[in-house]
């Protein structure tokens, strides 16, 4: 049994090409992944203060506190769903959305 390609192509394109403007802010952190399960990203401390026309010298020393962000990656999967008599449901976009959405 063949899948009606035209129906599925449109369904997938609509979802893959949806408004993904949030992806402009995504940063690749592949270099911070340890053993494929943990992300360890060093974080720099705050910037040094700046004073104009400092009245007292020497200036007070301030220690910068560097840190790190560590979190475990999780994997999410869905249970497979059997749609019996798929020929009847390929034309029902509500059924496709219900199962795949």
PDB file of N, CA and C in Angstrom:
ATOM      1  N   UNK A   1       0.845  -1.171   0.000  1.00  0.00           N
ATOM      2  CA  UNK A   1       0.000   0.000   0.000  1.00  0.00           C
ATOM      3  C   UNK A   1       0.894   1.239   0.000  1.00  0.00           C
ATOM      4  N   UNK A   2       0.658   2.131  -0.916  1.00  0.00           N
ATOM      5  CA  UNK A   2       1.456   3.352  -1.041  1.00  0.00           C
ATOM      6  C   UNK A   2       0.777   4.500  -0.297  1.00  0.00           C
ATOM      7  N   UNK A   3       1.590   5.397   0.210  1.00  0.00           N
ATOM      8  CA  UNK A   3       1.082   6.589   0.882  1.00  0.00           C
ATOM      9  C   UNK A   3       0.838   7.652  -0.176  1.00  0.00           C
ATOM     10  N   UNK A   4      -0.270   8.366  -0.077  1.00  0.00           N
ATOM     11  CA  UNK A   4      -0.571   9.440  -1.008  1.00  0.00           C
ATOM     12  C   UNK A   4       0.392  10.583  -0.728  1.00  0.00           C
ATOM     13  N   UNK A   5       1.408  10.703  -1.557  1.00  0.00           N
ATOM     14  CA  UNK A   5       2.514  11.638  -1.324  1.00  0.00           C
ATOM     15  C   UNK A   5       2.050  13.089  -1.261  1.00  0.00           C
ATOM     16  N   UNK A   6       1.147  13.482  -2.123  1.00  0.00           N
ATOM     17  CA  UNK A   6       0.744  14.886  -2.198  1.00  0.00           C
ATOM     18  C   UNK A   6       0.170  15.394  -0.881  1.00  0.00           C
ATOM     19  N   UNK A   7      -0.601  14.577  -0.205  1.00  0.00           N
ATOM     20  CA  UNK A   7      -1.218  14.996   1.053  1.00  0.00           C
ATOM     21  C   UNK A   7      -0.164  15.167   2.133  1.00  0.00           C
ATOM     22  N   UNK A   8       0.730  14.223   2.262  1.00  0.00           N
ATOM     23  CA  UNK A   8       1.746  14.258   3.305  1.00  0.00           C
ATOM     24  C   UNK A   8       2.784  15.336   3.051  1.00  0.00           C
ATOM     25  N   UNK A   9       3.139  15.596   1.802  1.00  0.00           N
ATOM     26  CA  UNK A   9       4.130  16.630   1.492  1.00  0.00           C
ATOM     27  C   UNK A   9       3.625  17.983   1.970  1.00  0.00           C
ATOM     28  N   UNK A  10       2.412  18.334   1.644  1.00  0.00           N
ATOM     29  CA  UNK A  10       1.852  19.621   2.077  1.00  0.00           C
ATOM     30  C   UNK A  10       1.766  19.707   3.601  1.00  0.00           C
ATOM     31  N   UNK A  11       1.344  18.626   4.227  1.00  0.00           N
ATOM     32  CA  UNK A  11       1.223  18.592   5.687  1.00  0.00           C
ATOM     33  C   UNK A  11       2.572  18.866   6.346  1.00  0.00           C
ATOM     34  N   UNK A  12       3.621  18.209   5.868  1.00  0.00           N
ATOM     35  CA  UNK A  12       4.952  18.372   6.449  1.00  0.00           C
ATOM     36  C   UNK A  12       5.542  19.751   6.154  1.00  0.00           C
ATOM     37  N   UNK A  13       5.389  20.234   4.941  1.00  0.00           N
ATOM     38  CA  UNK A  13       5.949  21.541   4.576  1.00  0.00           C
ATOM     39  C   UNK A  13       5.323  22.646   5.420  1.00  0.00           C
ATOM     40  N   UNK A  14       4.010  22.585   5.644  1.00  0.00           N
ATOM     41  CA  UNK A  14       3.338  23.595   6.464  1.00  0.00           C
ATOM     42  C   UNK A  14       3.928  23.654   7.865  1.00  0.00           C
ATOM     43  N   UNK A  15       4.303  22.520   8.411  1.00  0.00           N
ATOM     44  CA  UNK A  15       4.832  22.488   9.767  1.00  0.00           C
ATOM     45  C   UNK A  15       6.320  22.778   9.828  1.00  0.00           C
ATOM     46  N   UNK A  16       7.079  22.327   8.856  1.00  0.00           N
ATOM     47  CA  UNK A  16       8.518  22.561   8.846  1.00  0.00           C
ATOM     48  C   UNK A  16       8.856  24.011   8.511  1.00  0.00           C
ATOM     49  N   UNK A  17       8.038  24.648   7.701  1.00  0.00           N
ATOM     50  CA  UNK A  17       8.300  26.018   7.290  1.00  0.00           C
ATOM     51  C   UNK A  17       7.446  27.027   8.053  1.00  0.00           C
ATOM     52  N   UNK A  18       6.951  26.622   9.204  1.00  0.00           N
ATOM     53  CA  UNK A  18       6.156  27.532  10.036  1.00  0.00           C
ATOM     54  C   UNK A  18       7.052  28.664  10.533  1.00  0.00           C
ATOM     55  N   UNK A  19       6.446  29.676  11.131  1.00  0.00           N
ATOM     56  CA  UNK A  19       7.218  30.815  11.623  1.00  0.00           C
ATOM     57  C   UNK A  19       8.165  30.360  12.731  1.00  0.00           C
ATOM     58  N   UNK A  20       9.433  30.269  12.398  1.00  0.00           N
ATOM     59  CA  UNK A  20      10.456  29.859  13.353  1.00  0.00           C
ATOM     60  C   UNK A  20      11.392  31.020  13.642  1.00  0.00           C
ATOM     61  N   UNK A  21      10.851  32.220  13.803  1.00  0.00           N
ATOM     62  CA  UNK A  21      11.686  33.394  14.014  1.00  0.00           C
ATOM     63  C   UNK A  21      12.505  33.292  15.300  1.00  0.00           C
ATOM     64  N   UNK A  22      12.040  32.467  16.253  1.00  0.00           N
ATOM     65  CA  UNK A  22      12.794  32.289  17.493  1.00  0.00           C
ATOM     66  C   UNK A  22      14.146  31.633  17.239  1.00  0.00           C
ATOM     67  N   UNK A  23      14.302  30.950  16.102  1.00  0.00           N
ATOM     68  CA  UNK A  23      15.564  30.278  15.801  1.00  0.00           C
ATOM     69  C   UNK A  23      16.707  31.262  15.566  1.00  0.00           C
ATOM     70  N   UNK A  24      16.388  32.541  15.342  1.00  0.00           N
ATOM     71  CA  UNK A  24      17.433  33.545  15.155  1.00  0.00           C
ATOM     72  C   UNK A  24      18.240  33.755  16.426  1.00  0.00           C
ATOM     73  N   UNK A  25      17.673  33.410  17.575  1.00  0.00           N
ATOM     74  CA  UNK A  25      18.360  33.602  18.847  1.00  0.00           C
ATOM     75  C   UNK A  25      19.057  32.341  19.348  1.00  0.00           C
ATOM     76  N   UNK A  26      18.982  31.252  18.590  1.00  0.00           N
ATOM     77  CA  UNK A  26      19.569  29.985  19.006  1.00  0.00           C
ATOM     78  C   UNK A  26      21.084  30.020  18.847  1.00  0.00           C
ATOM     79  N   UNK A  27      21.784  29.460  19.821  1.00  0.00           N
ATOM     80  CA  UNK A  27      23.242  29.379  19.786  1.00  0.00           C
ATOM     81  C   UNK A  27      23.632  27.907  19.831  1.00  0.00           C
ATOM     82  N   UNK A  28      24.588  27.509  19.011  1.00  0.00           N
ATOM     83  CA  UNK A  28      25.056  26.128  18.987  1.00  0.00           C
ATOM     84  C   UNK A  28      25.997  25.903  20.166  1.00  0.00           C
ATOM     85  N   UNK A  29      25.650  24.976  21.042  1.00  0.00           N
ATOM     86  CA  UNK A  29      26.467  24.660  22.213  1.00  0.00           C
ATOM     87  C   UNK A  29      27.089  23.280  22.112  1.00  0.00           C
ATOM     88  N   UNK A  30      27.282  22.762  20.897  1.00  0.00           N
ATOM     89  CA  UNK A  30      27.852  21.422  20.724  1.00  0.00           C
ATOM     90  C   UNK A  30      29.184  21.263  21.436  1.00  0.00           C
ATOM     91  N   UNK A  31      29.999  22.304  21.466  1.00  0.00           N
ATOM     92  CA  UNK A  31      31.302  22.223  22.107  1.00  0.00           C
ATOM     93  C   UNK A  31      31.238  22.101  23.618  1.00  0.00           C
ATOM     94  N   UNK A  32      30.077  22.351  24.208  1.00  0.00           N
ATOM     95  CA  UNK A  32      29.923  22.283  25.661  1.00  0.00           C
ATOM     96  C   UNK A  32      29.303  20.975  26.135  1.00  0.00           C
ATOM     97  N   UNK A  33      29.014  20.047  25.204  1.00  0.00           N
ATOM     98  CA  UNK A  33      28.351  18.791  25.554  1.00  0.00           C
ATOM     99  C   UNK A  33      29.401  17.753  25.942  1.00  0.00           C
ATOM    100  N   UNK A  34      29.199  17.103  27.089  1.00  0.00           N
ATOM    101  CA  UNK A  34      30.106  16.073  27.588  1.00  0.00           C
ATOM    102  C   UNK A  34      29.414  14.718  27.478  1.00  0.00           C
ATOM    103  N   UNK A  35      30.040  13.782  26.785  1.00  0.00           N
ATOM    104  CA  UNK A  35      29.519  12.414  26.620  1.00  0.00           C
ATOM    105  C   UNK A  35      28.103  12.369  26.051  1.00  0.00           C
ATOM    106  N   UNK A  36      27.700  13.391  25.350  1.00  0.00           N
ATOM    107  CA  UNK A  36      26.387  13.409  24.713  1.00  0.00           C
ATOM    108  C   UNK A  36      25.217  13.523  25.668  1.00  0.00           C
ATOM    109  N   UNK A  37      25.471  13.745  26.954  1.00  0.00           N
ATOM    110  CA  UNK A  37      24.369  13.774  27.917  1.00  0.00           C
ATOM    111  C   UNK A  37      24.368  14.986  28.837  1.00  0.00           C
ATOM    112  N   UNK A  38      25.503  15.637  29.015  1.00  0.00           N
ATOM    113  CA  UNK A  38      25.599  16.756  29.960  1.00  0.00           C
ATOM    114  C   UNK A  38      26.136  17.988  29.240  1.00  0.00           C
ATOM    115  N   UNK A  39      25.532  19.127  29.513  1.00  0.00           N
ATOM    116  CA  UNK A  39      26.033  20.393  28.975  1.00  0.00           C
ATOM    117  C   UNK A  39      26.720  21.133  30.109  1.00  0.00           C
ATOM    118  N   UNK A  40      27.978  21.503  29.892  1.00  0.00           N
ATOM    119  CA  UNK A  40      28.742  22.277  30.877  1.00  0.00           C
ATOM    120  C   UNK A  40      29.249  23.519  30.173  1.00  0.00           C
ATOM    121  N   UNK A  41      28.702  24.663  30.551  1.00  0.00           N
ATOM    122  CA  UNK A  41      29.044  25.916  29.895  1.00  0.00           C
ATOM    123  C   UNK A  41      29.587  26.904  30.921  1.00  0.00           C
ATOM    124  N   UNK A  42      30.887  27.217  30.836  1.00  0.00           N
ATOM    125  CA  UNK A  42      31.443  28.216  31.750  1.00  0.00           C
ATOM    126  C   UNK A  42      30.784  29.575  31.540  1.00  0.00           C
ATOM    127  N   UNK A  43      30.588  30.301  32.643  1.00  0.00           N
ATOM    128  CA  UNK A  43      29.957  31.616  32.592  1.00  0.00           C
ATOM    129  C   UNK A  43      30.912  32.635  33.195  1.00  0.00           C
ATOM    130  N   UNK A  44      31.174  33.693  32.479  1.00  0.00           N
ATOM    131  CA  UNK A  44      32.050  34.741  33.014  1.00  0.00           C
ATOM    132  C   UNK A  44      31.309  35.580  34.029  1.00  0.00           C
ATOM    133  N   UNK A  45      32.062  36.101  34.954  1.00  0.00           N
ATOM    134  CA  UNK A  45      31.484  36.968  35.980  1.00  0.00           C
ATOM    135  C   UNK A  45      31.148  38.331  35.410  1.00  0.00           C
ATOM    136  N   UNK A  46      30.672  39.198  36.260  1.00  0.00           N
ATOM    137  CA  UNK A  46      30.285  40.538  35.824  1.00  0.00           C
ATOM    138  C   UNK A  46      31.476  41.373  35.374  1.00  0.00           C
ATOM    139  N   UNK A  47      31.193  42.397  34.608  1.00  0.00           N
ATOM    140  CA  UNK A  47      32.240  43.290  34.114  1.00  0.00           C
ATOM    141  C   UNK A  47      32.710  44.207  35.231  1.00  0.00           C
ATOM    142  N   UNK A  48      33.955  44.642  35.117  1.00  0.00           N
ATOM    143  CA  UNK A  48      34.525  45.549  36.114  1.00  0.00           C
ATOM    144  C   UNK A  48      33.838  46.910  36.029  1.00  0.00           C
ATOM    145  N   UNK A  49      33.709  47.545  37.183  1.00  0.00           N
ATOM    146  CA  UNK A  49      33.105  48.864  37.220  1.00  0.00           C
ATOM    147  C   UNK A  49      34.048  49.915  36.640  1.00  0.00           C
ATOM    148  N   UNK A  50      33.488  50.992  36.176  1.00  0.00           N
ATOM    149  CA  UNK A  50      34.265  52.094  35.600  1.00  0.00           C
ATOM    150  C   UNK A  50      33.893  53.367  36.342  1.00  0.00           C
ATOM    151  N   UNK A  51      34.902  54.111  36.759  1.00  0.00           N
ATOM    152  CA  UNK A  51      34.673  55.395  37.438  1.00  0.00           C
ATOM    153  C   UNK A  51      35.328  56.495  36.628  1.00  0.00           C
ATOM    154  N   UNK A  52      34.649  57.592  36.524  1.00  0.00           N
ATOM    155  CA  UNK A  52      35.199  58.760  35.843  1.00  0.00           C
ATOM    156  C   UNK A  52      35.776  59.702  36.899  1.00  0.00           C
ATOM    157  N   UNK A  53      36.964  60.164  36.650  1.00  0.00           N
ATOM    158  CA  UNK A  53      37.645  61.082  37.574  1.00  0.00           C
ATOM    159  C   UNK A  53      37.645  60.539  39.004  1.00  0.00           C
ATOM    160  N   UNK A  54      38.188  59.355  39.155  1.00  0.00           N
ATOM    161  CA  UNK A  54      38.240  58.704  40.469  1.00  0.00           C
ATOM    162  C   UNK A  54      38.932  59.632  41.487  1.00  0.00           C
ATOM    163  N   UNK A  55      38.323  59.790  42.653  1.00  0.00           N
ATOM    164  CA  UNK A  55      38.848  60.735  43.634  1.00  0.00           C
ATOM    165  C   UNK A  55      39.818  60.087  44.619  1.00  0.00           C
ATOM    166  N   UNK A  56      39.724  58.761  44.784  1.00  0.00           N
ATOM    167  CA  UNK A  56      40.645  58.113  45.715  1.00  0.00           C
ATOM    168  C   UNK A  56      41.378  56.975  45.013  1.00  0.00           C
ATOM    169  N   UNK A  57      42.691  56.951  45.217  1.00  0.00           N
ATOM    170  CA  UNK A  57      43.532  55.913  44.637  1.00  0.00           C
ATOM    171  C   UNK A  57      44.321  55.254  45.751  1.00  0.00           C
ATOM    172  N   UNK A  58      44.648  54.026  45.717  1.00  0.00           N
ATOM    173  CA  UNK A  58      44.254  53.089  44.687  1.00  0.00           C
ATOM    174  C   UNK A  58      42.778  52.706  44.824  1.00  0.00           C
ATOM    175  N   UNK A  59      42.213  52.247  43.738  1.00  0.00           N
ATOM    176  CA  UNK A  59      40.804  51.841  43.740  1.00  0.00           C
ATOM    177  C   UNK A  59      40.644  50.545  44.530  1.00  0.00           C
ATOM    178  N   UNK A  60      39.439  50.322  45.036  1.00  0.00           N
ATOM    179  CA  UNK A  60      39.138  49.108  45.795  1.00  0.00           C
ATOM    180  C   UNK A  60      39.125  47.914  44.848  1.00  0.00           C
ATOM    181  N   UNK A  61      39.767  46.832  45.277  1.00  0.00           N
ATOM    182  CA  UNK A  61      39.820  45.610  44.465  1.00  0.00           C
ATOM    183  C   UNK A  61      38.513  44.851  44.635  1.00  0.00           C
ATOM    184  N   UNK A  62      37.972  44.409  43.529  1.00  0.00           N
ATOM    185  CA  UNK A  62      36.739  43.631  43.532  1.00  0.00           C
ATOM    186  C   UNK A  62      37.031  42.292  42.879  1.00  0.00           C
ATOM    187  N   UNK A  63      36.648  41.216  43.541  1.00  0.00           N
ATOM    188  CA  UNK A  63      36.864  39.872  42.996  1.00  0.00           C
ATOM    189  C   UNK A  63      35.729  39.519  42.039  1.00  0.00           C
ATOM    190  N   UNK A  64      36.118  39.012  40.869  1.00  0.00           N
ATOM    191  CA  UNK A  64      35.120  38.582  39.885  1.00  0.00           C
ATOM    192  C   UNK A  64      34.766  37.135  40.157  1.00  0.00           C
ATOM    193  N   UNK A  65      33.486  36.832  40.231  1.00  0.00           N
ATOM    194  CA  UNK A  65      33.026  35.467  40.484  1.00  0.00           C
ATOM    195  C   UNK A  65      32.562  34.823  39.188  1.00  0.00           C
ATOM    196  N   UNK A  66      33.408  33.957  38.657  1.00  0.00           N
ATOM    197  CA  UNK A  66      33.024  33.185  37.481  1.00  0.00           C
ATOM    198  C   UNK A  66      32.282  31.942  37.949  1.00  0.00           C
ATOM    199  N   UNK A  67      31.449  31.395  37.096  1.00  0.00           N
ATOM    200  CA  UNK A  67      30.675  30.204  37.440  1.00  0.00           C
ATOM    201  C   UNK A  67      30.492  29.327  36.228  1.00  0.00           C
ATOM    202  N   UNK A  68      29.517  28.476  36.301  1.00  0.00           N
ATOM    203  CA  UNK A  68      29.203  27.631  35.152  1.00  0.00           C
ATOM    204  C   UNK A  68      27.752  27.190  35.227  1.00  0.00           C
ATOM    205  N   UNK A  69      27.220  26.846  34.080  1.00  0.00           N
ATOM    206  CA  UNK A  69      25.883  26.299  33.972  1.00  0.00           C
ATOM    207  C   UNK A  69      26.022  24.840  33.566  1.00  0.00           C
ATOM    208  N   UNK A  70      25.398  23.952  34.311  1.00  0.00           N
ATOM    209  CA  UNK A  70      25.467  22.522  34.016  1.00  0.00           C
ATOM    210  C   UNK A  70      24.042  21.977  34.025  1.00  0.00           C
ATOM    211  N   UNK A  71      23.688  21.246  32.965  1.00  0.00           N
ATOM    212  CA  UNK A  71      22.391  20.581  32.950  1.00  0.00           C
ATOM    213  C   UNK A  71      22.471  19.310  32.113  1.00  0.00           C
ATOM    214  N   UNK A  72      21.602  18.367  32.432  1.00  0.00           N
ATOM    215  CA  UNK A  72      21.561  17.064  31.765  1.00  0.00           C
ATOM    216  C   UNK A  72      20.570  17.139  30.605  1.00  0.00           C
ATOM    217  N   UNK A  73      20.980  16.598  29.465  1.00  0.00           N
ATOM    218  CA  UNK A  73      20.088  16.555  28.306  1.00  0.00           C
ATOM    219  C   UNK A  73      19.089  15.414  28.478  1.00  0.00           C
ATOM    220  N   UNK A  74      17.870  15.652  28.072  1.00  0.00           N
ATOM    221  CA  UNK A  74      16.823  14.632  28.150  1.00  0.00           C
ATOM    222  C   UNK A  74      16.396  14.260  26.738  1.00  0.00           C
ATOM    223  N   UNK A  75      15.967  13.043  26.575  1.00  0.00           N
ATOM    224  CA  UNK A  75      15.469  12.574  25.273  1.00  0.00           C
ATOM    225  C   UNK A  75      13.975  12.316  25.403  1.00  0.00           C
ATOM    226  N   UNK A  76      13.224  12.870  24.464  1.00  0.00           N
ATOM    227  CA  UNK A  76      11.780  12.672  24.444  1.00  0.00           C
ATOM    228  C   UNK A  76      11.404  11.903  23.192  1.00  0.00           C
ATOM    229  N   UNK A  77      10.583  10.888  23.337  1.00  0.00           N
ATOM    230  CA  UNK A  77      10.074  10.126  22.201  1.00  0.00           C
ATOM    231  C   UNK A  77       8.568   9.970  22.361  1.00  0.00           C
ATOM    232  N   UNK A  78       7.901   9.725  21.267  1.00  0.00           N
ATOM    233  CA  UNK A  78       6.460   9.492  21.317  1.00  0.00           C
ATOM    234  C   UNK A  78       6.172   8.028  21.062  1.00  0.00           C
ATOM    235  N   UNK A  79       5.079   7.576  21.592  1.00  0.00           N
ATOM    236  CA  UNK A  79       4.657   6.203  21.322  1.00  0.00           C
ATOM    237  C   UNK A  79       4.097   6.132  19.913  1.00  0.00           C
ATOM    238  N   UNK A  80       4.408   5.072  19.172  1.00  0.00           N
ATOM    239  CA  UNK A  80       3.840   4.952  17.827  1.00  0.00           C
ATOM    240  C   UNK A  80       2.320   4.769  17.901  1.00  0.00           C
ATOM    241  N   UNK A  81       1.624   5.318  16.927  1.00  0.00           N
ATOM    242  CA  UNK A  81       0.172   5.220  16.878  1.00  0.00           C
ATOM    243  C   UNK A  81      -0.241   4.523  15.594  1.00  0.00           C
ATOM    244  N   UNK A  82      -0.980   3.466  15.716  1.00  0.00           N
ATOM    245  CA  UNK A  82      -1.482   2.740  14.552  1.00  0.00           C
ATOM    246  C   UNK A  82      -2.786   3.366  14.103  1.00  0.00           C
ATOM    247  N   UNK A  83      -2.856   3.732  12.830  1.00  0.00           N
ATOM    248  CA  UNK A  83      -4.098   4.240  12.250  1.00  0.00           C
ATOM    249  C   UNK A  83      -4.565   3.174  11.266  1.00  0.00           C
ATOM    250  N   UNK A  84      -5.515   2.330  11.693  1.00  0.00           N
ATOM    251  CA  UNK A  84      -5.975   1.271  10.788  1.00  0.00           C
ATOM    252  C   UNK A  84      -6.709   1.870   9.590  1.00  0.00           C
ATOM    253  N   UNK A  85      -6.644   1.185   8.477  1.00  0.00           N
ATOM    254  CA  UNK A  85      -7.299   1.633   7.244  1.00  0.00           C
ATOM    255  C   UNK A  85      -6.872   3.047   6.880  1.00  0.00           C
ATOM    256  N   UNK A  86      -5.579   3.265   6.755  1.00  0.00           N
ATOM    257  CA  UNK A  86      -5.028   4.603   6.516  1.00  0.00           C
ATOM    258  C   UNK A  86      -5.620   5.269   5.282  1.00  0.00           C
ATOM    259  N   UNK A  87      -6.041   4.478   4.302  1.00  0.00           N
ATOM    260  CA  UNK A  87      -6.617   5.084   3.089  1.00  0.00           C
ATOM    261  C   UNK A  87      -7.810   5.958   3.432  1.00  0.00           C
ATOM    262  N   UNK A  88      -8.592   5.578   4.445  1.00  0.00           N
ATOM    263  CA  UNK A  88      -9.759   6.366   4.834  1.00  0.00           C
ATOM    264  C   UNK A  88      -9.354   7.661   5.523  1.00  0.00           C
ATOM    265  N   UNK A  89      -8.207   7.668   6.177  1.00  0.00           N
ATOM    266  CA  UNK A  89      -7.830   8.807   7.002  1.00  0.00           C
ATOM    267  C   UNK A  89      -6.876   9.778   6.330  1.00  0.00           C
ATOM    268  N   UNK A  90      -6.281   9.396   5.206  1.00  0.00           N
ATOM    269  CA  UNK A  90      -5.351  10.307   4.543  1.00  0.00           C
ATOM    270  C   UNK A  90      -6.043  11.586   4.084  1.00  0.00           C
ATOM    271  N   UNK A  91      -7.322  11.514   3.812  1.00  0.00           N
ATOM    272  CA  UNK A  91      -8.048  12.701   3.383  1.00  0.00           C
ATOM    273  C   UNK A  91      -8.620  13.482   4.560  1.00  0.00           C
ATOM    274  N   UNK A  92      -8.526  12.922   5.749  1.00  0.00           N
ATOM    275  CA  UNK A  92      -9.054  13.592   6.931  1.00  0.00           C
ATOM    276  C   UNK A  92      -7.918  14.339   7.628  1.00  0.00           C
ATOM    277  N   UNK A  93      -7.783  15.623   7.319  1.00  0.00           N
ATOM    278  CA  UNK A  93      -6.705  16.397   7.913  1.00  0.00           C
ATOM    279  C   UNK A  93      -6.877  16.546   9.420  1.00  0.00           C
ATOM    280  N   UNK A  94      -8.115  16.521   9.908  1.00  0.00           N
ATOM    281  CA  UNK A  94      -8.323  16.589  11.346  1.00  0.00           C
ATOM    282  C   UNK A  94      -7.722  15.368  12.027  1.00  0.00           C
ATOM    283  N   UNK A  95      -7.863  14.197  11.423  1.00  0.00           N
ATOM    284  CA  UNK A  95      -7.312  12.970  11.999  1.00  0.00           C
ATOM    285  C   UNK A  95      -5.779  13.055  11.985  1.00  0.00           C
ATOM    286  N   UNK A  96      -5.193  13.536  10.883  1.00  0.00           N
ATOM    287  CA  UNK A  96      -3.749  13.661  10.798  1.00  0.00           C
ATOM    288  C   UNK A  96      -3.251  14.616  11.870  1.00  0.00           C
ATOM    289  N   UNK A  97      -3.931  15.757  12.042  1.00  0.00           N
ATOM    290  CA  UNK A  97      -3.513  16.728  13.039  1.00  0.00           C
ATOM    291  C   UNK A  97      -3.643  16.153  14.441  1.00  0.00           C
ATOM    292  N   UNK A  98      -4.698  15.412  14.685  1.00  0.00           N
ATOM    293  CA  UNK A  98      -4.901  14.824  15.984  1.00  0.00           C
ATOM    294  C   UNK A  98      -3.781  13.860  16.363  1.00  0.00           C
ATOM    295  N   UNK A  99      -3.356  13.052  15.409  1.00  0.00           N
ATOM    296  CA  UNK A  99      -2.317  12.057  15.672  1.00  0.00           C
ATOM    297  C   UNK A  99      -0.939  12.681  15.669  1.00  0.00           C
ATOM    298  N   UNK A 100      -0.626  13.483  14.661  1.00  0.00           N
ATOM    299  CA  UNK A 100       0.730  14.022  14.518  1.00  0.00           C
ATOM    300  C   UNK A 100       0.949  15.318  15.266  1.00  0.00           C
ATOM    301  N   UNK A 101      -0.108  16.042  15.556  1.00  0.00           N
ATOM    302  CA  UNK A 101       0.043  17.322  16.249  1.00  0.00           C
ATOM    303  C   UNK A 101       0.360  17.118  17.692  1.00  0.00           C
TER     304      UNK A 101
END
